[in-house]
């Protein structure tokens, strides 16, 4: 059990958590390794971050298993609202709080935390719990979502990690995890970041559940790349997000019981080939950007792209409700009929029992020419269905 | 980091957590404000409540962001069973436990905790975690669910709050939150209270997930008023509850993957106009009150009201299972065919792919005369469907 | 608040958490009972287990309510991979970690923790939180899943218990709970155990949510016996598991929004009579065992048994995706058409809106001769449907 506020740096007593919490945590990790030298007993430790404001100048490198870094408050507040609010001199407070790390690397690195280790076995059971990673500001302006900063990057294969109850704000990338096995991302508040959760490389048997997540117009709220058996469930995913959920070469995963609210087409987007995923019981709310400061921006996609843009084989899209409300003059291209579910490629997708509510006539389901064997059942009236393909099955919603 | 058991009151040393934990916490909050005077750094604090019995005589007012009040045990036990058990002199214990606050206001207020602040910004990231709020007794008798007591009332706009792992028992109102943004109510045990979770005024992007919840016959297990994008998912909602989930002027929200068990009609109830909500994948178990002490009470509604009583437009009700088992002599009005899903008003609701199991013939779907454009698909056999409206679509379950 | 590392045993100072954490915790519980003698105030306590390796020689008996036993890390790592890895002398670490209890009973008992109490009331609000129970090894070989060890056995009726954020590994039985009311099993990592979660006897209003779970070929990942209103939601259930979810005489429960990955038939299995359960929005991935060391083993069932084997009445199976990929030479019996949903017995089951993707022709739905009144709707093409019964309704997937 280590406390960053009482730890005395092993070599430089001028370094404290109030000058550089990154250097302090690295020094603690070195102490853990020194105290747990035996292969046969390395239980790890807890590094505790009490409530406070802590600058991080040096990237932390986590290369031990069973390490929990735990704070006492996710500390989210909206920096975006404040930066766009004008005079805030009369405000009670102006920054996020809780156990708050100000990500201010002066070491030439981008990450607050890098988790990586070579050799065997993979790192296991590293936990980030209940503190705040604050990127502080964007450049060149506060609505860019850009500053190059990464909250946590896990860069080698890993097992049974947990990221839970954290707060992330004003980072270009909140959380990047490469090659995850049985990862749990649960109960976090990840907002006003360029991208929020990026699961890259490969992965299996992981879950992203019960989070509040909302990325910027430049990035992903949730990206899954090369995953199998990922469960994305019970999340409240709010704007903006270039895409809210993005699958890339991801198979046999579930997107279920989520609430999604987006300002652009491609709320659920895909690339590569994505097979046998289940998209069920989700609520898709699409409306235009209502907030002046962000109205100059979008993700560059038009309404023919689809609220769901699906590429891949054997996916099932069922039991979803689409609530679309975009004024005709904001629909792109002008005069187009917006697509809700666009099957852009692949074989044997199954689209059944979906419902659409819209302020304008829409195409509930659109099949691209290259698609084959799609079944569209009770998901579009005859007037709401367009197929550019010849090989498909359609039963109209009565 | 504050501990209520070691805090010395700033002005009156006779006040301790064992005489009035409310006065102690107020004194701690005053200390936090004194120690964090600068707008530029107000990280908040943790107030820790170790296991113990603590009387609260004075209402706590929380008016700082990033405050976590955390105990070490939700401490629920059934007071209802005990109060109705007769002689309990031989029992091991008779009260709830854990980090237990006895709500015994002598200050003329109703609330144990009031969270409110004027000015800008909204309060952010206040957390209530893992303690017990016990209202102790009801009046005039122990099965009334009435005592005027409120566990937590959040009365001004708020962002990123968390209510988690708490226990609430024997309060007339457990938790009331006004004007919530991105609230999380997760992992709580809220039972034997008049009403459990009341989200009032307005709200957006919030979630009520993975809770055990069960209100009294006088109140709401979950009430959502004026909300957008609320996610109610993965809850086990048990009896009783005048209604188990009640929507009022709530739009584009999701009720999904919940288990609901109720003793009266109107388990999922609505008033006002509720638009484009998704009700999917829920289990609705309806049976009569089996327990003698509570059999004198109900919510006054009859079986024509519907297990789901839906008012509003463009809602989707799909993939739900209704398990109805009420002896004919307990069905009201006498001889009536109970309704499962009653669409009582509104346009373009979509009812599809629901299943009903019942001990008596029921009307699986009933459309009121004023409804228009409802689609009823695979949710009722021809014999189970009644429409008093003329504008609808019906495809019978084969 | 007790800390196992600083507790001095009341009678034998040679006993410490490093010689026998079981004896230490029993001594602490005795102290709690001594300090809380009054029926009117028994708030319980927290027993804290810091990160470390702790042998348990003596079974702990928990017989007080409101006790939280909390560690600082679930500490899972794969022992199965290590035991099958050959030379691991160069590995960084070889054992699980975190707050790790080595289950090494020398007292003739099987359990690390037994929770039981006679008299009234039932035990309430006992919490196991965030530590690791490691059974260390199996016998006679490391792939047997057998050693007779039980992590936690709750053996008398109980209310409002929580098992959360725990790690369980290499136990024959991780968690057994008898007669649960409003139990929550949430956020755990339970893997490489013979059986993982066994809810036996009876139970109501409980939930198993958001866990990582994977049993051995000899046992259950999740077993529910005699339950009502159980909610199994949002779990990532990975191989192996004789069955991944097994219902026995369990009624009005929900299995929803889970991801299931299995290597044998009967991934969702049932016996006895199971009524009015909802199986919705789940992803079933079935493939053969890919890993050499485990390929000698299976659960003895053939592919006619069904990925789902359903016995009971009035159940609803809807919105599930089956992704089946077994090479023809591994299908049993040879040349058989594998069954996805087999209704093996019972009345009035409702199977609707399911989708199947398979590498070989399969029977999406099979009805046994004894079944009556099953409705099969949009869940199988005509070629994928087999009924040995005469009383059923079938509408083919178009």
Coordinates of C-alpha atoms in Angstrom, one line a residue, chain B residues 105-271:
Chain B
X105 CA -33.7 14.7 11.9
X106 CA -34.5 17.1 14.7
X107 CA -33.9 20.2 12.6
X108 CA -37.3 20.3 11.0
X109 CA -35.9 19.1 7.7
X110 CA -36.9 16.0 5.8
X111 CA -33.7 15.1 4.2
X112 CA -30.6 13.4 5.5
X113 CA -28.6 14.8 2.6
X114 CA -29.5 17.9 0.5
X115 CA -27.2 18.6 -2.4
X116 CA -27.7 22.0 -3.9
X117 CA -25.7 25.0 -5.0
X118 CA -26.5 28.2 -6.8
X119 CA -24.3 30.0 -9.3
X120 CA -22.0 28.4 -11.9
X121 CA -21.0 25.8 -12.7
X122 CA -23.4 23.0 -11.8
X123 CA -22.2 20.7 -9.1
X124 CA -20.1 17.9 -10.6
X125 CA -19.0 14.5 -9.6
X126 CA -20.5 14.2 -6.1
X127 CA -20.4 10.5 -5.1
X128 CA -22.4 8.6 -2.5
X129 CA -20.9 5.2 -2.1
X130 CA -21.5 2.2 0.0
X131 CA -23.3 3.3 3.2
X132 CA -26.7 2.8 4.6
X133 CA -29.5 5.4 5.0
X134 CA -32.1 4.0 7.4
X135 CA -35.4 5.8 8.1
X136 CA -36.0 3.4 11.0
X137 CA -39.7 3.3 11.1
X138 CA -42.9 4.3 9.3
X139 CA -46.0 6.1 10.7
X140 CA -48.7 5.6 11.7
X141 CA -47.8 1.9 11.2
X142 CA -44.9 0.0 9.9
X143 CA -46.5 -1.0 6.6
X144 CA -47.4 2.5 5.6
X145 CA -44.2 3.4 3.8
X146 CA -44.7 6.9 5.1
X147 CA -42.6 9.0 7.4
X148 CA -41.7 12.1 5.3
X149 CA -38.1 11.2 5.3
X150 CA -35.8 11.6 2.3
X151 CA -32.4 9.9 2.1
X152 CA -30.8 12.1 -0.5
X153 CA -32.3 15.0 -2.4
X154 CA -30.3 16.6 -5.1
X155 CA -32.1 19.9 -5.8
X156 CA -30.1 21.8 -8.3
X157 CA -28.7 20.9 -11.7
X158 CA -25.8 18.5 -11.5
X159 CA -23.3 16.6 -13.7
X160 CA -21.6 13.3 -13.5
X161 CA -22.9 12.3 -10.1
X162 CA -22.7 8.7 -8.9
X163 CA -24.9 7.0 -6.4
X164 CA -23.4 3.5 -6.1
X165 CA -23.4 0.5 -3.8
X166 CA -25.6 2.4 -1.3
X167 CA -28.3 0.9 0.9
X168 CA -31.6 2.7 1.5
X169 CA -34.4 1.3 3.8
X170 CA -37.5 2.6 5.4
X171 CA -37.4 6.1 3.9
X172 CA -40.5 7.6 2.3
X173 CA -38.2 8.8 -0.5
X174 CA -34.8 7.2 -0.9
X175 CA -33.2 9.2 -3.7
X176 CA -34.6 12.3 -5.5
X177 CA -32.4 13.9 -8.2
X178 CA -33.5 17.0 -10.0
X179 CA -32.1 18.0 -13.4
X180 CA -29.5 15.3 -13.7
X181 CA -26.9 15.2 -16.5
X182 CA -24.9 12.0 -16.9
X183 CA -26.0 10.6 -13.6
X184 CA -25.1 7.1 -12.7
X185 CA -27.2 5.1 -10.2
X186 CA -25.5 1.8 -10.1
X187 CA -25.2 -1.2 -7.9
X188 CA -27.5 0.0 -5.1
X189 CA -29.9 -1.8 -2.8
X190 CA -33.0 0.4 -2.4
X191 CA -35.9 -1.4 -0.8
X192 CA -38.7 -1.0 1.6
X193 CA -38.9 2.7 0.8
X194 CA -42.0 4.5 -0.3
X195 CA -40.3 5.6 -3.5
X196 CA -36.8 4.5 -4.5
X197 CA -35.3 6.5 -7.4
X198 CA -37.1 9.7 -8.5
X199 CA -35.5 11.6 -11.3
X200 CA -37.4 14.8 -11.5
X201 CA -37.6 18.0 -13.4
X202 CA -35.4 17.2 -16.4
X203 CA -32.4 15.1 -17.2
X204 CA -30.2 13.7 -19.9
X205 CA -27.7 10.9 -20.6
X206 CA -28.2 9.3 -17.3
X207 CA -28.3 5.7 -16.3
X208 CA -30.0 3.5 -13.6
X209 CA -28.2 0.2 -13.9
X210 CA -27.6 -3.0 -12.0
X211 CA -29.6 -2.1 -8.9
X212 CA -31.8 -4.0 -6.6
X213 CA -34.9 -1.9 -6.2
X214 CA -38.3 -2.3 -4.7
X215 CA -40.6 0.4 -3.5
X216 CA -43.8 0.4 -1.5
X217 CA -47.3 0.3 -2.8
X218 CA -47.4 4.1 -2.4
X219 CA -44.6 5.1 -4.7
X220 CA -42.3 4.6 -7.6
X221 CA -39.5 2.1 -7.8
X222 CA -38.0 4.2 -10.6
X223 CA -39.6 7.5 -11.8
X224 CA -38.2 9.5 -14.7
X225 CA -39.6 12.9 -15.4
X226 CA -38.6 15.1 -18.3
X227 CA -35.6 12.9 -19.2
X228 CA -33.9 12.3 -22.5
X229 CA -31.6 9.4 -23.2
X230 CA -32.0 7.7 -19.9
X231 CA -30.8 4.1 -19.8
X232 CA -32.6 1.8 -17.3
X233 CA -30.8 -1.5 -17.8
X234 CA -30.0 -4.7 -15.9
X235 CA -32.0 -3.9 -12.8
X236 CA -33.7 -6.5 -10.6
X237 CA -36.9 -4.6 -9.6
X238 CA -39.0 -6.5 -7.1
X239 CA -42.2 -5.7 -5.4
X240 CA -43.9 -3.7 -4.5
X241 CA -44.0 -0.3 -6.2
X242 CA -47.2 1.6 -7.2
X243 CA -45.4 1.4 -10.4
X244 CA -42.0 -0.2 -10.9
X245 CA -40.9 2.1 -13.7
X246 CA -42.8 5.3 -14.4
X247 CA -42.1 7.6 -17.3
X248 CA -43.5 11.1 -17.4
X249 CA -42.7 13.2 -20.4
X250 CA -39.6 11.2 -20.9
X251 CA -38.2 10.7 -24.4
X252 CA -35.7 8.5 -26.3
X253 CA -34.9 6.5 -23.3
X254 CA -34.3 2.8 -22.9
X255 CA -35.7 0.2 -20.6
X256 CA -33.9 -2.9 -21.4
X257 CA -32.8 -6.2 -19.9
X258 CA -34.5 -5.6 -16.6
X259 CA -36.4 -8.1 -14.5
X260 CA -39.6 -6.7 -13.1
X261 CA -41.8 -8.4 -10.5
X262 CA -45.0 -6.7 -9.4
X263 CA -48.2 -7.2 -7.5
X264 CA -50.4 -4.6 -9.2
X265 CA -51.3 -3.5 -12.7
X266 CA -49.3 -0.6 -14.2
X267 CA -45.9 -2.2 -13.5
X268 CA -44.5 0.0 -16.3
X269 CA -46.6 3.1 -16.2
X270 CA -46.6 6.4 -18.0
X271 CA -48.2 9.8 -17.9

